[in-house]
Coordinates of C-alpha atoms in Angstrom, one line a residue:
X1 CA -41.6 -13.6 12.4
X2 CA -39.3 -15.2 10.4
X3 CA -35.8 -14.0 8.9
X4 CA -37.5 -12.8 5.5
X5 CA -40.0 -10.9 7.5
X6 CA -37.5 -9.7 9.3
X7 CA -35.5 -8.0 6.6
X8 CA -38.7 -6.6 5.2
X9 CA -39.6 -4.8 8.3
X10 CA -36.3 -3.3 8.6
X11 CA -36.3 -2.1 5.1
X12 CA -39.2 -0.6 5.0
X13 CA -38.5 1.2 8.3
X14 CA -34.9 2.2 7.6
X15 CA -35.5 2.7 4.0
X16 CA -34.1 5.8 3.4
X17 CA -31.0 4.5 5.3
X18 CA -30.5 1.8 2.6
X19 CA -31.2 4.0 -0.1
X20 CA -27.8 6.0 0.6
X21 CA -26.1 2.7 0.1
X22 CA -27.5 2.4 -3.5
X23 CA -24.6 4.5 -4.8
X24 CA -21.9 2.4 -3.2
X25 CA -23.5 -0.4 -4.4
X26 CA -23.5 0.2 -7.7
X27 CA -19.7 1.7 -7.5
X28 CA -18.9 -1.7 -6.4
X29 CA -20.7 -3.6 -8.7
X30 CA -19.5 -1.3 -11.7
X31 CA -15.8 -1.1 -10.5
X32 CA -15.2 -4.2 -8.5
X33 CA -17.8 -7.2 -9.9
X34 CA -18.4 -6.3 -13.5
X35 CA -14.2 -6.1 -14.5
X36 CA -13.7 -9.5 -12.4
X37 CA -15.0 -10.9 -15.9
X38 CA -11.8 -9.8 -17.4
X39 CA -9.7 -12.7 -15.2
X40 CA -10.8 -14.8 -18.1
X41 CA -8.2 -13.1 -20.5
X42 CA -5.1 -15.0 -18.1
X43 CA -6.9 -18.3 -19.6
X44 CA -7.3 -17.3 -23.3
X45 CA -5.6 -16.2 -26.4
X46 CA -7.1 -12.7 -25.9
X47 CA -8.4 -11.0 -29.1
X48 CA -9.7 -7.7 -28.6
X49 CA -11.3 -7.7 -32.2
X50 CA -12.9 -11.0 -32.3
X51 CA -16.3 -8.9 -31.6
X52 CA -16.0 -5.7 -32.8
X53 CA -17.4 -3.0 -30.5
X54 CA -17.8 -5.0 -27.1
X55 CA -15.2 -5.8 -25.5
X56 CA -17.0 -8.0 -22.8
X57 CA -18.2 -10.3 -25.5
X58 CA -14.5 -10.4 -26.9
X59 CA -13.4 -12.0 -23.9
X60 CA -15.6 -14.3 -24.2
X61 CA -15.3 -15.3 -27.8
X62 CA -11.5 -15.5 -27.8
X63 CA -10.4 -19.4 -27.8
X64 CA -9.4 -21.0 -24.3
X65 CA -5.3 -21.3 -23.6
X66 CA -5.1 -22.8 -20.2
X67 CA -2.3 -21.8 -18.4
X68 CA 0.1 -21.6 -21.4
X69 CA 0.5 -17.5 -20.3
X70 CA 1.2 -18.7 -16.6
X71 CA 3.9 -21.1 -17.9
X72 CA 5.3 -18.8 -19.7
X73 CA 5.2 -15.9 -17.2
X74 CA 7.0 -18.6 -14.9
X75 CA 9.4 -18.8 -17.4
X76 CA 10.8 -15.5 -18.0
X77 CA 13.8 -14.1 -16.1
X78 CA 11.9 -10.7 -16.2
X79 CA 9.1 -11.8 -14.2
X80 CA 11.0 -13.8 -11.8
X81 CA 13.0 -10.7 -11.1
X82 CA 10.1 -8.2 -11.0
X83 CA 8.7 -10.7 -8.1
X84 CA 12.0 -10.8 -6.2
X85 CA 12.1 -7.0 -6.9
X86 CA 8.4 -6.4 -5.5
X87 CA 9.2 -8.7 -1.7
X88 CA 12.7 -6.8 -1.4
X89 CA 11.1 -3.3 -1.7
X90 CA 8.1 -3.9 0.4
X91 CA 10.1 -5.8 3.0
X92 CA 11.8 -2.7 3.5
X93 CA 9.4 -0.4 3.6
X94 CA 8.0 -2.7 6.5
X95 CA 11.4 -3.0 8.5
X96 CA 12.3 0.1 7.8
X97 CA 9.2 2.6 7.3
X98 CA 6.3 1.1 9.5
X99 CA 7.1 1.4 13.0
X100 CA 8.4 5.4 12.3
X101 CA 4.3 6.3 12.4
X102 CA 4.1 4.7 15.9
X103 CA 7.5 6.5 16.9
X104 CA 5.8 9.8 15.8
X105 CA 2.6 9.6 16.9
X106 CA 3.9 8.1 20.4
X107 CA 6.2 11.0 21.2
X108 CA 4.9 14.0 19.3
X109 CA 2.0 13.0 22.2
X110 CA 4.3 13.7 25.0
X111 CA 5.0 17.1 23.5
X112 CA 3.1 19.5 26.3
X113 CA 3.4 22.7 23.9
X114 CA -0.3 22.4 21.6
X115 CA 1.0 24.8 19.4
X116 CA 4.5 22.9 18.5
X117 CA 2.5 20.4 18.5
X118 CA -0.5 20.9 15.7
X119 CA 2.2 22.9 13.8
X120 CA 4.6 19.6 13.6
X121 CA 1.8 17.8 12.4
X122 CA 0.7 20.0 9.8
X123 CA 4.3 20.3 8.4
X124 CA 4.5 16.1 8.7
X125 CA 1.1 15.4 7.1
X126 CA 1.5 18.1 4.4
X127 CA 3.6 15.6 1.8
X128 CA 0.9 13.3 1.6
X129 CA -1.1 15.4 -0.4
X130 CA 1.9 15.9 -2.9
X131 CA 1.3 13.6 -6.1
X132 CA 4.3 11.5 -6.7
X133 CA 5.6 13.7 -9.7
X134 CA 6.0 16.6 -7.6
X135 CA 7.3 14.7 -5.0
X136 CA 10.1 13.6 -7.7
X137 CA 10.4 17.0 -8.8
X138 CA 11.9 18.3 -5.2
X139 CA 14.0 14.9 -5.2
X140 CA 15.3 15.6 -8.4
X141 CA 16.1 18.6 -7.5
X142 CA 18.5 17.5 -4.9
X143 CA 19.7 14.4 -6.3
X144 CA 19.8 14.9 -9.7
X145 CA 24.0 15.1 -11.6
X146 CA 22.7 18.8 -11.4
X147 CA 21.2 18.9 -7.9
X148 CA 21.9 20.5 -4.7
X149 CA 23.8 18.0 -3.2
X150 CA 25.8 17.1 -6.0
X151 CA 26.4 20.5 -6.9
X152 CA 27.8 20.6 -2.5
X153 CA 30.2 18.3 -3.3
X154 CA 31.5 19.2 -7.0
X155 CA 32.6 22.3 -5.0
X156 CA 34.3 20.7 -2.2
X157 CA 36.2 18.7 -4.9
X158 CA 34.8 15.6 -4.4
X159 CA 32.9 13.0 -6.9
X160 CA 29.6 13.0 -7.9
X161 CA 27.2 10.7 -6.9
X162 CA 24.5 9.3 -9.9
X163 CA 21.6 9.0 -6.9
X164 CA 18.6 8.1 -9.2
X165 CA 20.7 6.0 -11.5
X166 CA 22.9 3.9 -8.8
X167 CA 21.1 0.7 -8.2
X168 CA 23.3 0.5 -5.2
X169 CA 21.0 3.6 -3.9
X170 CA 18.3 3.6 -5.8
X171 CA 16.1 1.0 -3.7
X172 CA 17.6 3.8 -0.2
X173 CA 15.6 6.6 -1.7
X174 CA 12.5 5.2 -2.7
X175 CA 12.4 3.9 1.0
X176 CA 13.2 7.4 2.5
X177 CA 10.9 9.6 -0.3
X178 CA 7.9 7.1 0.7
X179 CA 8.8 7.4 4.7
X180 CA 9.1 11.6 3.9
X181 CA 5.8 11.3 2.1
X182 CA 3.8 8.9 4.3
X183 CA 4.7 9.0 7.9
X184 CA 2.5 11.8 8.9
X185 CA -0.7 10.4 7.4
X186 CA 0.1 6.7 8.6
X187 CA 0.3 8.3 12.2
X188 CA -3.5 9.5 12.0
X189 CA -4.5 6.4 13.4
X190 CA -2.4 5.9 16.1
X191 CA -3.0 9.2 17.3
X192 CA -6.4 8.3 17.3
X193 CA -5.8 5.4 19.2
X194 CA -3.9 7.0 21.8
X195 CA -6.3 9.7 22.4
X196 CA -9.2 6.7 23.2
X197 CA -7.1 5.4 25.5
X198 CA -8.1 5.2 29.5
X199 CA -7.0 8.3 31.1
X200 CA -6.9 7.4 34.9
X201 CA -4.4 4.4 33.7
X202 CA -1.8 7.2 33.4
X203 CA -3.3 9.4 36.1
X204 CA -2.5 5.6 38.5
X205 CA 1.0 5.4 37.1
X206 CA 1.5 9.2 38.0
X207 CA 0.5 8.3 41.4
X208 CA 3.2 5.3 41.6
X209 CA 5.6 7.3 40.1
X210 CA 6.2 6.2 36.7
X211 CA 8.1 8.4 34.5
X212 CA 7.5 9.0 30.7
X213 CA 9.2 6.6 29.2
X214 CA 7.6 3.8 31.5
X215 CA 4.2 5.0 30.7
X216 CA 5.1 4.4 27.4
X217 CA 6.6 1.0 27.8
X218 CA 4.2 -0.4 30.2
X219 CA 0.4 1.6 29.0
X220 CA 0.8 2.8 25.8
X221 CA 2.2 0.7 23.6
X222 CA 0.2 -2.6 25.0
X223 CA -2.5 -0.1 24.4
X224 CA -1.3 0.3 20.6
X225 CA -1.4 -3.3 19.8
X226 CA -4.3 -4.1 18.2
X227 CA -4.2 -1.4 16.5
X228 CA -0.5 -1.8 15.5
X229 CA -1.6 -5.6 14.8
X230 CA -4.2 -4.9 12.6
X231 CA -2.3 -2.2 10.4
X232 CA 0.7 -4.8 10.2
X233 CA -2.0 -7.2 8.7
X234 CA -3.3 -4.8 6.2
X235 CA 0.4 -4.0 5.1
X236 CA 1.4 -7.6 4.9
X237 CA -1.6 -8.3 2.9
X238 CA -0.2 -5.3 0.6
X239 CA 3.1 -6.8 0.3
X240 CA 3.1 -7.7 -3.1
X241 CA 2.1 -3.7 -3.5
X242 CA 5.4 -2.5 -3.3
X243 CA 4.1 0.8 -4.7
X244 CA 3.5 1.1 -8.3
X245 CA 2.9 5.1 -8.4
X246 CA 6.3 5.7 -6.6
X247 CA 8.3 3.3 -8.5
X248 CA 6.5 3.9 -11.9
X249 CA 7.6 7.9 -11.6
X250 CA 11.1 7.4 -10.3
X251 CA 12.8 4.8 -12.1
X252 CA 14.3 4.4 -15.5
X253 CA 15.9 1.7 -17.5
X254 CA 19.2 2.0 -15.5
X255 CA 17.4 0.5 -12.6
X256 CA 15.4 -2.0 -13.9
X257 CA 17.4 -4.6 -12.4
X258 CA 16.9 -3.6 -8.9
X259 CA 13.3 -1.4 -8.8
X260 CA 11.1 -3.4 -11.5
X261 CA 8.3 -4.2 -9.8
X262 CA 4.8 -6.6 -10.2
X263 CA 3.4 -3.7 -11.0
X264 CA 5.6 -1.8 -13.5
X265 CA 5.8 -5.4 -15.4
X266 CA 2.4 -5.9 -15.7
X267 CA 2.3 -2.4 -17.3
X268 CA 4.8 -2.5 -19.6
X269 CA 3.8 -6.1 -20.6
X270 CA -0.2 -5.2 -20.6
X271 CA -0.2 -1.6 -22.3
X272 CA 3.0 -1.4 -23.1
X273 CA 3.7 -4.6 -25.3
X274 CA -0.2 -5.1 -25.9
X275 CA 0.4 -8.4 -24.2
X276 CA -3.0 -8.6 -22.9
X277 CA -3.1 -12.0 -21.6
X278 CA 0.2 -12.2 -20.0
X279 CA -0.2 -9.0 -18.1
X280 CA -3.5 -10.3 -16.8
X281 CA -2.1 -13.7 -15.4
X282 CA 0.8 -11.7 -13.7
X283 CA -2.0 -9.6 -12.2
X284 CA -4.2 -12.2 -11.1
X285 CA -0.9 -14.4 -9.5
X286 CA -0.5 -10.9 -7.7
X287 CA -3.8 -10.7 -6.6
X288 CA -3.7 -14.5 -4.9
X289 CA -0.7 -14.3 -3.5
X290 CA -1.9 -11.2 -1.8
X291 CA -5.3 -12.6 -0.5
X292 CA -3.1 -15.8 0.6
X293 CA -1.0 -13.1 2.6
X294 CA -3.8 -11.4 3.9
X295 CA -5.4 -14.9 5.4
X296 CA -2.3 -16.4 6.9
X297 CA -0.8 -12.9 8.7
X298 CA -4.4 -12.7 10.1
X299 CA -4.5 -16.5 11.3
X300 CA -0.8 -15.7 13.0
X301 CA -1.9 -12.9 14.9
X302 CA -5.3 -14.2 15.9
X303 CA -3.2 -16.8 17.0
X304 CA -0.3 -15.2 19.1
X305 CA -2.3 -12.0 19.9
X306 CA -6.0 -13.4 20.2
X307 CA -7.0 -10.5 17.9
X308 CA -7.2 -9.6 13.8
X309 CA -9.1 -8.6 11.3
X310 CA -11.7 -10.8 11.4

C-alpha cells in the first residue's frame, strides 16, 4: 500500500473526523490565505478605485512601485520612533511582567488553604475578561487630574501629578495596567504544568528533608522550564506586538513621543491618513521581523536547553 493509498484508507475510515476540520479550514483559508494577497499593496501605488466594486482585482490592477513606500517608511522620523517605541515597551513587559505569572502560579501552589486558594484565583483571573476601555475607565478613575489619587494628594497640599499625560510615567502604567490585567490568565499554564508534575519527586525530597523553598529551587522550577522556555519563545516572537489594544485606548497626542507604537502608526497612517500602501509595508516589515524573531529565539533555546517549539 502506498502513501496515496494510505491517506485514502484513513479518510474514508475517519471521515467524519476530518469533516469537523472543514470549518477550520475554511476559517483559515478565508481569514489567513485569501487577505495574504493584499501584501501586494506594500509594492504598488495602491488605487482602490482602479476596478470599481472588487477590491481584490484593484490590487491587482494598480501599477507596480517597488519599494519606494519601504524607502520612504525608512525615512520618516515617525516610523523610526514608533519602532524604537514598540522594542522599549515590549522589552519591559518581558523584564518586567513575564516572570510575575511563574511567581504566582509557583507560590499560590504552596498555599495549603483550597478555599484561599480558588478564591485568589478567581479575583486574579477576573481582569482578563475586562475589555481594555473598561479597564481605562477604573485607571482613569484613579489617575486622572480628577482621580482618586490626585484628589489624595491636592488635600495633603501637595502637587498634582498629570499620570496619563507624563511621558515620564506614561510607559510605568501601561506596564502595571497590562501586569493587573494579565497575570492571572498567563499563570493558567504554569499551574497546569505544575499540577503534571511527578508527585513522589516531592514525596523523596520530603523524605530528605527538603524544605519549601528547596523543593521549589531544586524540582519545580527545572520542572517549569520547558514550559517557561517555550512561552518566552512565543513572547519574543510577539515582540514587535507591544500591544496595540492597550496602547491604542490609553494614549493621546501628549505621549506620542514615548507610547507610539507599530501598531498605532500603521493605523493612523492606513485608516487614518488613507495611506494604504505605506501602512501595509510597515505591516509586512512587522510581520518579518517577528517571524525572524520567532526562528532565531527558537534556534537559541533548542540550542542551550535542547528543547523549543519545534
Amino acid at each position: 500500500m502506498n502513501k496515496k493509498d494510505g491517506f485514502l484508507t484513513c479518510l474514508c475510515r475517519y471521515y467524519d473526523l476530518y469533516l469537523m476540520l472543514v470549518p477550520a479550514l475554511i476559517y483559515v483559508v478565508v481569514f489567513h490565505l485569501l487577505p495574504m494577497i493584499g501584501i501586494l499593496i506594500a509594492f504598488k501605488d495602491y488605487n482602490m478605485f482602479a476596478v470599481p466594486g472588487s477590491p481584490f482585482r484593484s490590487i491587482l490592477e494598480s501599477p507596480w512601485a517597488g519599494f519606494k513606500y519601504f524607502q520612504q517608511v525608512f525615512s520618516r522620523k515617525e516610523f523610526l520612533n514608533a519602532f524604537a517605541n514598540t522594542l522599549i515597551i515590549s522589552v519591559y513587559k518581558i523584564i518586567f511582567i513575564f516572570p510575575l505569572p511563574i511567581i504566582f502560579a509557583i507560590f499560590l501552589n504552596e498555599v495549603r488553604s483550597n478555599r484561599f486558594q480558588k478564591g485568589l484565583q478567581l479575583i486574579v483571573y477576573l481582569p482578563h475578561f475586562l475589555s481594555w476601555v473598561v479597564i481605562y475607565g477604573i485607571f482613569v478613575s484613579f489617575l486622572s487630574s480628577t482621580g482618586i489619587i490626585n484628589t489624595i494628594l491636592g488635600a495633603l497640599g501637595m502637587n498634582q501629578v498629570s499620570f496619563l499625560m507624563d511621558s515620564s510615567k506614561f510607559r510605568g502604567i501601561l506596564v502595571i495596567s497590562d501586569a493587573w490585567k494579565e497575570i492571572g490568565w498567563s499563570s493558567i499554564i504554569y499551574f497546569s504544568a505544575i499540577a503534571g508534575m511527578d508527585q513522589e519527586c516531592f514525596d523523596a525530597a520530603d523524605v530528605d528533608g527538603a524544605t519549601r523553598l528547596q523543593k521549589i529551587w531544586y524540582i519545580t522550577v527545572p520542572s517549569l522550564l520547558p514550559t517557561i522556555v517555550l512561552m518566552l519563545i512565543i513572547r519574543i516572537g510577539n515582540i514587535m506586538n507591544a500591544g496595540f489594544d492597550q496602547i491604542f485606548v490609553f494614549y493621546n497626542p501628549t505621549v506620542y513621543d514615548v507610547a507610539d507604537i507599530i501598531g498605532t502608526y500603521v493605523y493612523r497612517m492606513g485608516l487614518g491618513k488613507l495611506e494604504f500602501s505605506t501602512g501595509t509595508a510597515v505591516g509586512l516589515f512587522n510581520s518579518v521581523i517577528s517571524m525572524t524573531l520567532v526562528l532565531t529565539s527558537n534556534f537559541v533555546a533548542r540550542r542551550l536547553t535542547g528543547k523549543g517549539i519545534w
